[in-house]
Short mmCIF file of C-alpha atoms in Angstrom, two decimals:
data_model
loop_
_atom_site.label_atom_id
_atom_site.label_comp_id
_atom_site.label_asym_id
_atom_site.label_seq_id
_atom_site.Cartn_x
_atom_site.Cartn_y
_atom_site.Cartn_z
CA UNK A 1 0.00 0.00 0.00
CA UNK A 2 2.95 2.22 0.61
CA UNK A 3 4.97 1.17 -2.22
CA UNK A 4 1.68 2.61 -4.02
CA UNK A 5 1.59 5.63 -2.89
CA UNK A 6 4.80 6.66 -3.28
CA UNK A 7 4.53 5.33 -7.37
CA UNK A 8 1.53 7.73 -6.97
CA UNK A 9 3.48 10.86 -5.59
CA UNK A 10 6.45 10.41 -7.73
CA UNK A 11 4.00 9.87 -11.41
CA UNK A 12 2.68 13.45 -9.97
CA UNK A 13 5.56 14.95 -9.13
CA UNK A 14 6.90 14.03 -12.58
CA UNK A 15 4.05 15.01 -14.57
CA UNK A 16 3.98 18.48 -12.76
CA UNK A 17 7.91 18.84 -14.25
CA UNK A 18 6.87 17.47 -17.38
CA UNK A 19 3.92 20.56 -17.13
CA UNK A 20 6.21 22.92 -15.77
CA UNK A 21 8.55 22.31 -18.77
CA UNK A 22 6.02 22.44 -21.77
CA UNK A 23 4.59 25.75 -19.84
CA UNK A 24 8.46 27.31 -20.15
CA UNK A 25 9.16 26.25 -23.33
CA UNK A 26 5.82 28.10 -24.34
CA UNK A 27 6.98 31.08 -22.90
CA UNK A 28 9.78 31.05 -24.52
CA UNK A 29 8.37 30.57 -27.57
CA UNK A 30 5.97 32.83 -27.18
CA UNK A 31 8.27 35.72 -25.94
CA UNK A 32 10.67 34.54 -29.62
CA UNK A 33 7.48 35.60 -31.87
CA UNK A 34 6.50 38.66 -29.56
CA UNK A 35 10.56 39.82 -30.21
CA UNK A 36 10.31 39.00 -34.04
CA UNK A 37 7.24 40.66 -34.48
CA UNK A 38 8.78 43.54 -32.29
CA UNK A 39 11.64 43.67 -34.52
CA UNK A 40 10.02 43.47 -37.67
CA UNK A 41 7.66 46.71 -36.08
CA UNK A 42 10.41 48.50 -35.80
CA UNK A 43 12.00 47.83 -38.86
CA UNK A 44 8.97 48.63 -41.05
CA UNK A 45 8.44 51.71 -38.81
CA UNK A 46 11.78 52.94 -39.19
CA UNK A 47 11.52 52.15 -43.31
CA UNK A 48 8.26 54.26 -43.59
CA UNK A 49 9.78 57.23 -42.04
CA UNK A 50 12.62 56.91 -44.10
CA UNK A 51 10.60 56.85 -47.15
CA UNK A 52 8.53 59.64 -46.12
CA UNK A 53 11.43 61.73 -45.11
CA UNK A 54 13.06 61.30 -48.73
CA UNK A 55 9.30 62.09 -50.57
CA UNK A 56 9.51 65.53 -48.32
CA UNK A 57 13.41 66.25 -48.74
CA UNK A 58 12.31 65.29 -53.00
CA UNK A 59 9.80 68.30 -52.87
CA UNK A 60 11.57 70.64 -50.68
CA UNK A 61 14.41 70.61 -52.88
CA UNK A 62 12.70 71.38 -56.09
CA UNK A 63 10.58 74.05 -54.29
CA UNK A 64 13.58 75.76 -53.20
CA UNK A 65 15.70 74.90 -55.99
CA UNK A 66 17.54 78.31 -57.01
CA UNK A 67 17.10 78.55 -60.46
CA UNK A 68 14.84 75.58 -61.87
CA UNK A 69 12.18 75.36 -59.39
CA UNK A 70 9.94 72.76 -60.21
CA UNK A 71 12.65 70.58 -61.31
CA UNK A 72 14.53 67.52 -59.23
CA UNK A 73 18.02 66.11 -58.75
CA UNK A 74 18.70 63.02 -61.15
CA UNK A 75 19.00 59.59 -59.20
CA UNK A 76 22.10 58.30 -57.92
CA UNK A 77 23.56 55.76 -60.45
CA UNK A 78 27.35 55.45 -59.00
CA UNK A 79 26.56 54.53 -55.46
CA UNK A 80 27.94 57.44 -54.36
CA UNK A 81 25.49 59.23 -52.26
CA UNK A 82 25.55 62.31 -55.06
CA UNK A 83 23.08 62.86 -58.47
CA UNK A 84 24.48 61.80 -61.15
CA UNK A 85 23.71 62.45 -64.43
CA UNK A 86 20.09 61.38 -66.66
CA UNK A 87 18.58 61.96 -70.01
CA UNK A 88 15.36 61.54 -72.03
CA UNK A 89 15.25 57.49 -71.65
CA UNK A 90 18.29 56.75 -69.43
CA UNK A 91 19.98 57.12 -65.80
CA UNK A 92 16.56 57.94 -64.41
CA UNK A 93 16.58 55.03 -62.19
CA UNK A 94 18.62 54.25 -59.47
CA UNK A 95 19.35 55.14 -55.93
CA UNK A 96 17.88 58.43 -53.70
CA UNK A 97 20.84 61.55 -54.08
CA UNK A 98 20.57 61.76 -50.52
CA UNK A 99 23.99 64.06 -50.33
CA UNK A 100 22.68 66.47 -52.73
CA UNK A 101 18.93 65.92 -50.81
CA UNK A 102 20.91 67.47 -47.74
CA UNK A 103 19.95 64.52 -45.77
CA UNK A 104 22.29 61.95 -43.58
CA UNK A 105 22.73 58.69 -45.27
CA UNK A 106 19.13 57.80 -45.17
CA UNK A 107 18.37 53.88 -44.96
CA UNK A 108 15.35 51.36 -44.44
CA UNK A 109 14.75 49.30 -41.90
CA UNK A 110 16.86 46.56 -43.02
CA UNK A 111 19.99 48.95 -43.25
CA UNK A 112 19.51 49.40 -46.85
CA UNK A 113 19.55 52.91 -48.95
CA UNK A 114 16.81 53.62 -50.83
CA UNK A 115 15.83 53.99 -54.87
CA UNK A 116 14.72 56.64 -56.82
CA UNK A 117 12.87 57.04 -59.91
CA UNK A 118 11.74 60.03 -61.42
CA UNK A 119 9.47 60.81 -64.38
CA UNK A 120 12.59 62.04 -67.20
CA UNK A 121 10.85 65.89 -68.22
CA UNK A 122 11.54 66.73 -64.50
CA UNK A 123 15.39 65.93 -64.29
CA UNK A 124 17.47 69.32 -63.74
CA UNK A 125 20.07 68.27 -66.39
CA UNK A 126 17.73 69.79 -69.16
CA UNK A 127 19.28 73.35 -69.65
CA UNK A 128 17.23 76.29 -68.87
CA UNK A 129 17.22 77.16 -72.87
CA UNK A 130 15.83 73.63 -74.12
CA UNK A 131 13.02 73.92 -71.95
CA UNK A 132 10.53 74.46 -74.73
CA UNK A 133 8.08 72.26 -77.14
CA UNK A 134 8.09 69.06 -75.80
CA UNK A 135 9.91 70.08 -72.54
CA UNK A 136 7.88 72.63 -71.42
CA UNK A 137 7.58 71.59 -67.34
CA UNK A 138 4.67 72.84 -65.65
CA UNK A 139 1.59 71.79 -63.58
CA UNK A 140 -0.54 70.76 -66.62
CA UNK A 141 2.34 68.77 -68.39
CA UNK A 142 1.54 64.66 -66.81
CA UNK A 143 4.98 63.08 -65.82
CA UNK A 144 5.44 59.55 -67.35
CA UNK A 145 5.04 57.08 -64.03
CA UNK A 146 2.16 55.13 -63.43
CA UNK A 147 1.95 53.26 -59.86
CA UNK A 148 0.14 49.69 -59.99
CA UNK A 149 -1.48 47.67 -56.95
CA UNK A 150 -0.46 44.74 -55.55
CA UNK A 151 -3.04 43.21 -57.69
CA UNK A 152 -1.70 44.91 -60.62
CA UNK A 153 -3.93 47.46 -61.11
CA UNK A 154 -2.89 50.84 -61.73
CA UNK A 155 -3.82 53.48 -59.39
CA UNK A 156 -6.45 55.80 -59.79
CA UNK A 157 -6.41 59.50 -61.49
CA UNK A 158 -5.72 60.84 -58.01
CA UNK A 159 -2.91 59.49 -57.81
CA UNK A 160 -1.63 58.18 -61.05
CA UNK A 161 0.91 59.79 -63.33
CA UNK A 162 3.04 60.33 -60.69
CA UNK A 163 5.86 62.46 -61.03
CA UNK A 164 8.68 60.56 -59.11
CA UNK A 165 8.56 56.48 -56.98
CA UNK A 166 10.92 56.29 -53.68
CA UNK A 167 11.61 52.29 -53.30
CA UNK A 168 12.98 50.47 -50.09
CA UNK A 169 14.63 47.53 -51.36
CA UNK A 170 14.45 45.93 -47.52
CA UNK A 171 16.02 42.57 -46.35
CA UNK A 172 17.88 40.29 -49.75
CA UNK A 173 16.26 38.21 -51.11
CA UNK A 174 17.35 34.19 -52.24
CA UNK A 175 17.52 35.03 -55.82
CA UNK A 176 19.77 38.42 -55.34
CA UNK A 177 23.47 38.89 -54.72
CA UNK A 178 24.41 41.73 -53.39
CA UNK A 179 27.76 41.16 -51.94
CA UNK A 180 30.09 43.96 -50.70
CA UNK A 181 31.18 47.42 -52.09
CA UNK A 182 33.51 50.19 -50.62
CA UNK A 183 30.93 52.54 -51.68
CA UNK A 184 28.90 54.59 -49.56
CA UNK A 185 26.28 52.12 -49.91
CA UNK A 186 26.94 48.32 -49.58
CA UNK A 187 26.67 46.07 -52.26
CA UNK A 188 26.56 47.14 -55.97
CA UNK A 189 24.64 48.99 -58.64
CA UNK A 190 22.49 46.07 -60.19
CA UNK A 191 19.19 47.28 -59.70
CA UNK A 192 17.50 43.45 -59.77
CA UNK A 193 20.04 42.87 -56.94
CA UNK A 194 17.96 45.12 -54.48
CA UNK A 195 14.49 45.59 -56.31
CA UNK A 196 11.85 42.81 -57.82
CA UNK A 197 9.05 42.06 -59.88
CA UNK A 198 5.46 41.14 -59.97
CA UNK A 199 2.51 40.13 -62.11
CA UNK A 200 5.09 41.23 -65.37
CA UNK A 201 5.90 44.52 -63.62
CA UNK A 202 10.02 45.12 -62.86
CA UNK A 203 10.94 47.80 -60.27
CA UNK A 204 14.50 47.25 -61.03
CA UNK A 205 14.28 48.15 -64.99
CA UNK A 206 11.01 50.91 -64.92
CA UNK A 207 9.31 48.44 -67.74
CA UNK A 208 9.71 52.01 -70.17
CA UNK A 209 7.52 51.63 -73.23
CA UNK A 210 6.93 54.73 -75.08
CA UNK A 211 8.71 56.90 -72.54
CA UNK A 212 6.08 55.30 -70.44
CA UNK A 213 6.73 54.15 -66.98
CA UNK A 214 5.57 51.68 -64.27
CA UNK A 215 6.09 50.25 -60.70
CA UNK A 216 4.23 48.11 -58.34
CA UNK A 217 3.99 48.38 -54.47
CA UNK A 218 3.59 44.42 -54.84
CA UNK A 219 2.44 41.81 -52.20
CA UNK A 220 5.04 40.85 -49.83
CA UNK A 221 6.13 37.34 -50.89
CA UNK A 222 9.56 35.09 -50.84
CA UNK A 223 10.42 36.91 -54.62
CA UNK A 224 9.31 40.25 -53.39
CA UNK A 225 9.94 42.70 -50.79
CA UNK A 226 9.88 46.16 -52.40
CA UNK A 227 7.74 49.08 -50.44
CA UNK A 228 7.17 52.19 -52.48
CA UNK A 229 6.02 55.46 -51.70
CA UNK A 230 5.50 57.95 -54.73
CA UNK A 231 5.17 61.87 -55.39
CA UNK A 232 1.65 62.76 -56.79
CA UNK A 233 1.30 65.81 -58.97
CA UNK A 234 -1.35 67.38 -56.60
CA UNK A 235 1.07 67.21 -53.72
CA UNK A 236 4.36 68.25 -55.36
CA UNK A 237 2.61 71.25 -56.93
CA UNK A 238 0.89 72.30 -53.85
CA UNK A 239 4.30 73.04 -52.12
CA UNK A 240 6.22 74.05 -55.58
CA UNK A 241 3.34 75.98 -56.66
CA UNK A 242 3.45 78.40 -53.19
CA UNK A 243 7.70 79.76 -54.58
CA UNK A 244 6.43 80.55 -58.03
CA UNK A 245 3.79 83.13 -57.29
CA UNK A 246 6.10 84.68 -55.26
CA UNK A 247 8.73 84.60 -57.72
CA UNK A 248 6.18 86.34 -60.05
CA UNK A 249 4.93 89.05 -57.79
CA UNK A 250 9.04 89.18 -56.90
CA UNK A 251 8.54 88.43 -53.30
CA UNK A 252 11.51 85.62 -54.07
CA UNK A 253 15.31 86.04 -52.71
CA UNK A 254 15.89 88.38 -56.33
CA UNK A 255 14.05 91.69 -55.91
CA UNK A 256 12.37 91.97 -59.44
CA UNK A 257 9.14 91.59 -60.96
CA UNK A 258 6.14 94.08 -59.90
CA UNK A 259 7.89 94.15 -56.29
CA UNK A 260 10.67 95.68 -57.41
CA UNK A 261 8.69 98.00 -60.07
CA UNK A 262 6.44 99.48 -57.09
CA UNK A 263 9.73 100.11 -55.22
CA UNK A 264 10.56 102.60 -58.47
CA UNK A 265 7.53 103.93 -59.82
CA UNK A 266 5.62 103.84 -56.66
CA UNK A 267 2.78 101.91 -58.45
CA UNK A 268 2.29 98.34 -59.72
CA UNK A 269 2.41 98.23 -63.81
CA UNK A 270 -1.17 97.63 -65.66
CA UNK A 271 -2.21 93.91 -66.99
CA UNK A 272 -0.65 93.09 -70.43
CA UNK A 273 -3.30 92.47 -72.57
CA UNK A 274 -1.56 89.18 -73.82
CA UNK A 275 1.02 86.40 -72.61
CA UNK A 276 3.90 88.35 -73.95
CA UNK A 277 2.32 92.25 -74.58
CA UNK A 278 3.04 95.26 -73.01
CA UNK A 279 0.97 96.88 -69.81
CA UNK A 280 -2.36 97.95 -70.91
CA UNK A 281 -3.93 100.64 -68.37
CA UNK A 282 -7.16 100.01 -69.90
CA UNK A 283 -7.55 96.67 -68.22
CA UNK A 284 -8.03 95.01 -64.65
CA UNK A 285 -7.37 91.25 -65.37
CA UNK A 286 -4.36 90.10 -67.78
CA UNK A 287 -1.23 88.95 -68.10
CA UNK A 288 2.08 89.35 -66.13
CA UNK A 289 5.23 88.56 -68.73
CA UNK A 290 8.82 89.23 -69.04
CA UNK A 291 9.09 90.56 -72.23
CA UNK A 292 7.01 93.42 -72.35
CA UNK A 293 6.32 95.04 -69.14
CA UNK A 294 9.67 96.03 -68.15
CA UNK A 295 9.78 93.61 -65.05
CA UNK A 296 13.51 92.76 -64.77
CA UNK A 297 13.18 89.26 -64.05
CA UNK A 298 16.79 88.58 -64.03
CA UNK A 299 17.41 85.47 -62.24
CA UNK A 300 14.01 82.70 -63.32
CA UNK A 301 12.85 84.93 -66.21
CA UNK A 302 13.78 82.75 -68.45
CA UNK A 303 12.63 79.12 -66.37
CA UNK A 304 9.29 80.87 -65.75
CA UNK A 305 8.96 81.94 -69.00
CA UNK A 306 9.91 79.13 -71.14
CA UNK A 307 8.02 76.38 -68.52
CA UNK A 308 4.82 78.76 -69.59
CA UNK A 309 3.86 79.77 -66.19
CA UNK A 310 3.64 83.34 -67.35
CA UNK A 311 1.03 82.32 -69.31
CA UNK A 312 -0.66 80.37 -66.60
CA UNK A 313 -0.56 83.58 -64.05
CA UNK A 314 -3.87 85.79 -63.86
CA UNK A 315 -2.72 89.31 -62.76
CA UNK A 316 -5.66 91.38 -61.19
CA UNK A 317 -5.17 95.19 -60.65
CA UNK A 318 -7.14 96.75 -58.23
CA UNK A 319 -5.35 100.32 -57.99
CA UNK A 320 -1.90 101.69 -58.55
CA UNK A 321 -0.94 100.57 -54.95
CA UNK A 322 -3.03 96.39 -54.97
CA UNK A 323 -2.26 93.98 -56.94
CA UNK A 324 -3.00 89.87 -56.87
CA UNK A 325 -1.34 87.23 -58.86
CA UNK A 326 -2.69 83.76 -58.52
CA UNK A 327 -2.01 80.34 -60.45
CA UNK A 328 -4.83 78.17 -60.92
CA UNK A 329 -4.95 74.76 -62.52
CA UNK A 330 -6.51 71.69 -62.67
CA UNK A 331 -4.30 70.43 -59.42
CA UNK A 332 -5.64 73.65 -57.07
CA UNK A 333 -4.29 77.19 -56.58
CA UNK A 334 -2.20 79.94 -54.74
CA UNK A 335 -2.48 83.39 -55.08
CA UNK A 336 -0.54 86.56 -53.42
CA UNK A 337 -1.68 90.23 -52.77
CA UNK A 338 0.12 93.12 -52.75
CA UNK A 339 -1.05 95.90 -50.71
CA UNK A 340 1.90 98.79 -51.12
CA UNK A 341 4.21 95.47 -51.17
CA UNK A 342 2.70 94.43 -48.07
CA UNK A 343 1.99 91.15 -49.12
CA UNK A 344 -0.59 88.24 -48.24
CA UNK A 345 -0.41 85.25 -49.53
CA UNK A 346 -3.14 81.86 -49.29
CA UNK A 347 -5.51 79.23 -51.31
CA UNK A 348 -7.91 80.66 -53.91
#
């Protein structure tokens, strides 16, 4: 009976180690996927700022941009950190310039630095002079990129052309090598060695038909890891838009345009009657140019003139001393007054 007993007590004992271990190896386990999942978190939290960051540094740069606002920096195609050089159809893929950005060296959450794609009228390599006919760049020109779900659907028209894609390449994947480099970033400049494809539709070659492009923000899968943000039109214009009326009503860092005429003649100039005419004192609503009012545009006559935003500008005139310009389009508006070049500036 006692012999019993203690068989009883030790079977218990043992099954309450044999519990006691399952219940720590759960733990365990469970605390491994809570610290994966944790990790992964902050890795895809730490990618989507990065993305974002670039998209906002992208804009900022071409609103600011001295003398071709409206414009951006070519990608970076020699790993070096700097723009380098891109053309009609080619060098207009490749990674984020995030020296000539101004920003650290910006990475995703898997350590790696980002790509860049931008639609080719917008690259700042196109000289000031050529930007005419077909290379006229302005808010009702559509850039060349077209986004696609991870279905493979393109985005809609609030979204799609965009004007530029910023791609995190994230974690390699079995089919890439990307190896080493002494380069600012690591491995090498093979594009399919960092970004992939899905449903027919390459991120690392653009898929350019017809000066056409397209990318996918893809499903996550074991052949693709790729997360995309992109620049819509709407946006980018809505901050680029705000530096060129100023630069027409010469509130910019040059003191020209009807700014600078008030500041001599003590009055703003009259409408011109056309694009390219000369003031007309018989009208309230025309035209502000550089040809034929005697502005002195000196430093983005030429960018503003040849990218047709004269032509886009309404110019009200109140009275000698109150002015508004405003630029309107299909993608919203901006407008400035000038009281006595007191100015105020907002949305139509």
């Amino acid at each position: 009976m006692r012999m019993s007993k203690l068989l009883h007590k030790q079977r218990a004992v043992v099954l309450l180690g044999l519990l006691f271990i399952l219940m720590l190896a759960s733990v365990v386990l469970l605390m491994s996927v809570l610290d994966a999942k944790g990790v992964k978190l902050e890795r895809d939290k730490k990618t989507l700022a990065s993305l974002a960051l670039a998209k906002a540094a992208l804009i900022g740069w071409s609103a600011a941009n001295a003398t071709m606002p409206g414009s951006l920096p070519c990608p970076d195609t020699n790993n070096t950190g700097s723009a380098g050089s891109c053309g009609a159809s080619s060098g207009n893929l490749g990674r984020l310039p995030w020296k000539t950005l101004g920003l650290s060296d910006l990475r995703d959450g898997d350590g790696e630095c980002l790509w860049y794609a931008l639609s080719p009228i917008y690259r700042n390599t196109l000289a000031v002079s050529n930007r005419n006919g077909s290379n006229v760049l302005n808010s009702q020109v559509a850039a060349k990129i077209t986004v696609h779900d991870a279905a493979g659907s393109a985005l809609g028209a609030s979204v799609n052309p965009v004007i530029a894609v910023i791609m995190a390449p994230r974690a390699k994947l079995n089919h890439q090598s990307r190896g080493a480099s002494s380069a600012v970033c690591s491995g090498n400049n093979l594009a399919a060695n960092y970004l992939e494809a899905a449903l027919g539709i390459n991120n690392a070659s653009g898929n350019q038909i017809n000066g056409q492009y397209s990318f996918i923000a893809g499903a996550n899968s074991e052949t693709f890891n790729d997360q995309l943000t992109y620049i819509t039109a709407t946006e980018f214009y809505q901050v680029v838009r705000k530096r060129l009326v100023k630069e027409l009503l010469g509130q910019g860092d040059t003191h020209a345009g009807p700014t600078k005429y008030f500041d001599i003649n003590h009055a703003y100039p009259c409408p011109a009657a056309t694009n390219n005419g000369a003031a007309d004192c018989s009208r309230l609503v025309g035209f502000i140019n550089n040809s034929g009012m005697g502005l002195q545009y000196a430093n983005l006559g030429n960018w503003l003139a040849n990218n047709g935003w004269f032509a886009m500008a309404n110019y009200q005139y109140a009275d000698p001393s109150r002015i508004r310009i405003s630029l309107v389009d299909t993608l919203g508006g901006y407008y400035c007054d000038a009281n006595a070049n007191s100015v105020t500036c907002g949305l139509p």
